[in-house]
Amino acid sequence: MFDLSGRVALVTGASRGIGRATAVALASQGAWVAVNYATNAAAAEETLAAMRAAGGDGELLPFDVSDAAAVTAAVEGLVQRKGPMAIAVANAGVNVDALLLRAQEEDFDRMLATNVKGTLFLAKASVRSMMKARFGRIIAVSSVVGAMGNAGQTMYAASKSALVGMARSIAREYGSRGVTCNVVSPGYVETDMTAGMTDEVRKKLIEMTPAGRIGRPEDVAAAVVYLASAEAAWVTGQVLGVNGGLRM
């Protein structure tokens, strides 16, 4: 079950956190994984090494997801080298916390460029190959904040909630061609983004979460593997919450 052998995958923002765990999980199930990163080549190399240690393989594929031409060129080159794109995971994301009255337009533009446009660009670049192969899995990584909202994260919540409408529209456009598009919505996970939480905030979040703990990147990666699989062929336009019950 969930055998991804022979599938070509691309994970954006795969040098750390959820992206790294996802790349390793996909590779461990047989997918050949392109590890995207923007600047941290050393961290991306660590992801590739972890993939190989898990029995998989892939390559590094640096590009900025907010650059449409760069995304298109990278995906087209990958398809030429390795064959049809089967799995595209839009994980790359940025966040700048600020109360609404202190929100800066340039910060919002940056989040929209990476979180929203980056997802759109990846999906657009990948779907043609997927249509031809009549198999494709587009998976966007959102956030529980996009559904619940959170004080100080108005801009981030807006960018992450936008992914739901985007995914459902893509699902409707390409479902008849064997292409699914879904969203994974993580709760609070142990990543660089949450590393700055105070002990008080962490304790409160754990108390609010029925599972009684902060999530791990591997928890989210497991959900992505399922959605990427043949077994999830009849699951499209959905939001899969991976949050320990924080939001039901």
Short mmCIF file of C-alpha atoms in Angstrom, two decimals:
data_model
loop_
_atom_site.label_atom_id
_atom_site.label_comp_id
_atom_site.label_asym_id
_atom_site.label_seq_id
_atom_site.Cartn_x
_atom_site.Cartn_y
_atom_site.Cartn_z
CA MET A 1 0.00 0.00 0.00
CA PHE A 2 1.10 3.56 -0.82
CA ASP A 3 3.80 2.26 -3.16
CA LEU A 4 5.21 5.21 -5.09
CA SER A 5 7.82 3.33 -7.08
CA GLY A 6 8.56 4.97 -10.42
CA ARG A 7 6.79 8.21 -9.52
CA VAL A 8 8.62 11.51 -10.00
CA ALA A 9 7.98 13.97 -7.21
CA LEU A 10 8.97 17.55 -6.44
CA VAL A 11 8.77 19.07 -2.97
CA THR A 12 9.26 22.81 -2.59
CA GLY A 13 10.91 24.16 0.52
CA ALA A 14 12.36 20.72 1.18
CA SER A 15 15.57 21.74 2.92
CA ARG A 16 14.04 21.59 6.40
CA GLY A 17 10.99 20.92 8.56
CA ILE A 18 7.85 19.55 6.96
CA GLY A 19 9.39 19.76 3.49
CA ARG A 20 12.36 17.63 4.47
CA ALA A 21 10.21 15.05 6.25
CA THR A 22 7.91 14.90 3.21
CA ALA A 23 10.78 14.39 0.76
CA VAL A 24 12.19 11.59 2.91
CA ALA A 25 8.79 9.93 3.34
CA LEU A 26 8.04 10.01 -0.39
CA ALA A 27 11.50 8.66 -1.20
CA SER A 28 11.13 5.87 1.35
CA GLN A 29 8.01 4.73 -0.51
CA GLY A 30 9.86 4.56 -3.83
CA ALA A 31 9.33 8.00 -5.35
CA TRP A 32 12.24 9.78 -7.03
CA VAL A 33 12.22 13.19 -5.36
CA ALA A 34 13.49 16.57 -6.52
CA VAL A 35 14.46 18.57 -3.44
CA ASN A 36 13.70 22.24 -3.98
CA TYR A 37 15.29 25.01 -1.94
CA ALA A 38 15.88 28.72 -2.42
CA THR A 39 19.12 29.50 -0.57
CA ASN A 40 20.28 26.84 1.90
CA ALA A 41 22.13 24.32 -0.24
CA ALA A 42 23.82 22.67 2.74
CA ALA A 43 20.48 21.92 4.39
CA ALA A 44 19.09 20.61 1.11
CA GLU A 45 22.08 18.27 0.85
CA GLU A 46 21.15 16.93 4.27
CA THR A 47 17.64 16.20 3.01
CA LEU A 48 19.02 14.34 0.01
CA ALA A 49 21.32 12.32 2.28
CA ALA A 50 18.38 11.42 4.52
CA MET A 51 16.38 10.33 1.49
CA ARG A 52 19.18 8.05 0.38
CA ALA A 53 19.55 6.66 3.90
CA ALA A 54 15.84 5.80 3.74
CA GLY A 55 16.43 3.82 0.54
CA GLY A 56 15.31 6.47 -1.95
CA ASP A 57 16.96 8.89 -4.33
CA GLY A 58 16.53 12.22 -6.06
CA GLU A 59 18.35 15.43 -6.79
CA LEU A 60 18.63 19.03 -5.64
CA LEU A 61 16.57 21.52 -7.62
CA PRO A 62 17.16 25.12 -6.54
CA PHE A 63 14.71 27.83 -7.58
CA ASP A 64 12.60 30.58 -6.06
CA VAL A 65 8.95 29.50 -6.04
CA SER A 66 7.80 33.11 -6.37
CA ASP A 67 9.52 33.37 -9.77
CA ALA A 68 7.09 31.96 -12.34
CA ALA A 69 9.71 31.60 -15.10
CA ALA A 70 12.11 29.82 -12.76
CA VAL A 71 9.41 27.38 -11.61
CA THR A 72 8.37 26.60 -15.17
CA ALA A 73 11.95 26.07 -16.33
CA ALA A 74 12.75 23.80 -13.38
CA VAL A 75 9.68 21.63 -13.84
CA GLU A 76 10.05 21.37 -17.62
CA GLY A 77 13.70 20.40 -17.23
CA LEU A 78 12.79 17.80 -14.63
CA VAL A 79 10.16 16.26 -16.89
CA GLN A 80 12.64 16.10 -19.78
CA ARG A 81 15.23 14.36 -17.60
CA LYS A 82 13.08 12.04 -15.52
CA GLY A 83 9.71 11.67 -17.23
CA PRO A 84 6.18 12.77 -16.26
CA MET A 85 5.71 14.71 -13.07
CA ALA A 86 3.53 12.61 -10.78
CA ILE A 87 3.62 14.38 -7.41
CA ALA A 88 3.95 18.11 -6.77
CA VAL A 89 4.04 19.22 -3.14
CA ALA A 90 3.77 22.98 -2.61
CA ASN A 91 5.31 23.27 0.82
CA ALA A 92 7.52 26.37 0.60
CA GLY A 93 6.17 29.10 2.82
CA VAL A 94 7.10 32.22 4.74
CA ASN A 95 5.51 33.98 7.70
CA VAL A 96 5.86 37.40 9.26
CA ASP A 97 3.77 37.85 12.40
CA ALA A 98 2.19 41.25 13.05
CA LEU A 99 -0.99 42.62 14.55
CA LEU A 100 -3.24 44.16 11.90
CA LEU A 101 -2.43 47.75 12.85
CA ARG A 102 1.28 47.00 12.45
CA ALA A 103 0.97 44.94 9.26
CA GLN A 104 3.33 46.02 6.49
CA GLU A 105 2.38 45.78 2.84
CA GLU A 106 5.82 44.49 1.82
CA ASP A 107 5.50 41.61 4.30
CA PHE A 108 2.07 40.71 2.95
CA ASP A 109 3.35 40.87 -0.62
CA ARG A 110 6.19 38.51 0.30
CA MET A 111 3.82 35.99 1.87
CA LEU A 112 1.44 36.13 -1.09
CA ALA A 113 4.34 35.71 -3.53
CA THR A 114 5.66 32.59 -1.82
CA ASN A 115 2.66 30.98 -0.17
CA VAL A 116 0.01 31.67 -2.81
CA LYS A 117 1.72 32.46 -6.10
CA GLY A 118 4.37 29.81 -5.45
CA THR A 119 1.67 27.17 -5.12
CA LEU A 120 -0.11 28.37 -8.24
CA PHE A 121 3.09 28.44 -10.28
CA LEU A 122 4.04 24.91 -9.23
CA ALA A 123 0.59 23.53 -10.02
CA LYS A 124 0.47 25.26 -13.40
CA ALA A 125 3.94 24.04 -14.38
CA SER A 126 3.20 20.47 -13.32
CA VAL A 127 -0.34 19.83 -14.53
CA ARG A 128 0.36 19.54 -18.27
CA SER A 129 2.69 16.59 -17.73
CA MET A 130 0.22 15.05 -15.28
CA MET A 131 -2.64 15.35 -17.76
CA LYS A 132 -0.68 13.56 -20.46
CA ALA A 133 0.19 10.74 -18.07
CA ARG A 134 -3.37 10.73 -16.69
CA PHE A 135 -1.95 10.63 -13.18
CA GLY A 136 -1.10 13.53 -10.96
CA ARG A 137 -1.11 14.51 -7.32
CA ILE A 138 -0.93 18.20 -6.44
CA ILE A 139 -0.73 18.77 -2.69
CA ALA A 140 -0.62 22.17 -1.02
CA VAL A 141 0.57 22.59 2.56
CA SER A 142 -1.64 25.10 4.32
CA SER A 143 -2.04 25.71 8.07
CA VAL A 144 -4.65 25.35 10.77
CA VAL A 145 -4.29 29.12 11.14
CA GLY A 146 -5.87 29.53 7.71
CA ALA A 147 -9.06 27.95 9.05
CA MET A 148 -9.08 29.13 12.67
CA GLY A 149 -7.37 32.50 12.42
CA ASN A 150 -4.88 33.63 15.03
CA ALA A 151 -4.12 36.97 16.62
CA GLY A 152 -1.01 38.44 15.04
CA GLN A 153 -1.26 36.29 11.93
CA THR A 154 -3.89 38.00 9.80
CA MET A 155 -1.63 38.15 6.75
CA TYR A 156 -0.37 34.59 7.13
CA ALA A 157 -3.91 33.24 7.66
CA ALA A 158 -5.09 35.00 4.51
CA SER A 159 -2.30 33.48 2.44
CA LYS A 160 -2.89 29.98 3.77
CA SER A 161 -6.68 30.02 3.49
CA ALA A 162 -6.33 31.05 -0.16
CA LEU A 163 -4.85 27.63 -0.90
CA VAL A 164 -8.15 25.90 -0.19
CA GLY A 165 -10.10 27.72 -2.90
CA MET A 166 -7.20 27.28 -5.29
CA ALA A 167 -6.96 23.54 -4.69
CA ARG A 168 -10.68 22.97 -5.07
CA SER A 169 -10.73 24.86 -8.36
CA ILE A 170 -7.79 22.86 -9.70
CA ALA A 171 -9.50 19.66 -8.56
CA ARG A 172 -12.59 20.56 -10.59
CA GLU A 173 -10.58 21.51 -13.67
CA TYR A 174 -8.43 18.39 -13.91
CA GLY A 175 -10.19 15.60 -12.03
CA SER A 176 -11.34 13.97 -15.27
CA ARG A 177 -7.69 13.67 -16.35
CA GLY A 178 -6.59 11.61 -13.35
CA VAL A 179 -5.18 14.62 -11.49
CA THR A 180 -6.16 15.26 -7.88
CA CYS A 181 -5.48 18.39 -5.86
CA ASN A 182 -5.74 18.45 -2.09
CA VAL A 183 -4.61 20.47 0.91
CA VAL A 184 -2.85 19.28 4.03
CA SER A 185 -3.52 21.62 6.95
CA PRO A 186 -1.03 21.07 9.78
CA GLY A 187 -1.53 22.22 13.32
CA TYR A 188 1.42 23.44 15.35
CA VAL A 189 4.45 21.40 14.37
CA GLU A 190 8.03 21.36 15.65
CA THR A 191 9.72 23.40 12.90
CA ASP A 192 11.83 26.53 12.59
CA MET A 193 8.60 28.54 12.32
CA THR A 194 7.44 27.45 15.78
CA ALA A 195 10.84 27.27 17.45
CA GLY A 196 10.40 30.75 18.89
CA MET A 197 7.28 29.89 20.90
CA THR A 198 7.54 30.57 24.61
CA ASP A 199 7.09 27.73 27.08
CA GLU A 200 3.82 29.32 28.16
CA VAL A 201 2.43 29.36 24.62
CA ARG A 202 3.62 25.79 24.01
CA LYS A 203 1.94 24.59 27.21
CA LYS A 204 -1.32 26.27 26.26
CA LEU A 205 -1.28 24.74 22.78
CA ILE A 206 -0.67 21.28 24.18
CA GLU A 207 -3.57 21.73 26.59
CA MET A 208 -5.82 22.74 23.66
CA THR A 209 -4.78 19.72 21.57
CA PRO A 210 -6.62 16.46 22.34
CA ALA A 211 -3.60 14.42 21.23
CA GLY A 212 -1.62 16.11 24.00
CA ARG A 213 1.47 17.11 22.08
CA ILE A 214 2.92 19.39 19.44
CA GLY A 215 3.09 17.73 16.03
CA ARG A 216 6.17 16.36 14.28
CA PRO A 217 7.05 16.99 10.64
CA GLU A 218 6.70 13.25 10.06
CA ASP A 219 3.03 13.41 11.07
CA VAL A 220 2.35 15.77 8.17
CA ALA A 221 4.59 13.86 5.78
CA ALA A 222 2.57 10.68 6.33
CA ALA A 223 -0.60 12.48 5.25
CA VAL A 224 1.13 13.74 2.11
CA VAL A 225 2.26 10.20 1.23
CA TYR A 226 -1.33 9.00 1.43
CA LEU A 227 -2.64 11.80 -0.77
CA ALA A 228 0.17 11.15 -3.25
CA SER A 229 -0.70 7.49 -3.58
CA ALA A 230 -2.85 5.56 -6.03
CA GLU A 231 -5.08 4.65 -3.08
CA ALA A 232 -6.15 8.31 -2.80
CA ALA A 233 -7.41 8.47 -6.39
CA TRP A 234 -10.98 9.33 -5.29
CA VAL A 235 -9.89 12.00 -2.83
CA THR A 236 -9.71 15.45 -4.39
CA GLY A 237 -10.57 19.00 -3.43
CA GLN A 238 -10.25 18.07 0.23
CA VAL A 239 -8.55 19.61 3.25
CA LEU A 240 -6.90 17.01 5.48
CA GLY A 241 -6.33 18.44 8.94
CA VAL A 242 -3.24 17.04 10.66
CA ASN A 243 -3.46 18.83 13.95
CA GLY A 244 -3.92 16.39 16.81
CA GLY A 245 -7.54 17.45 17.12
CA LEU A 246 -6.80 21.14 17.69
CA ARG A 247 -9.46 21.88 15.08
CA MET A 248 -12.23 19.41 14.31
#
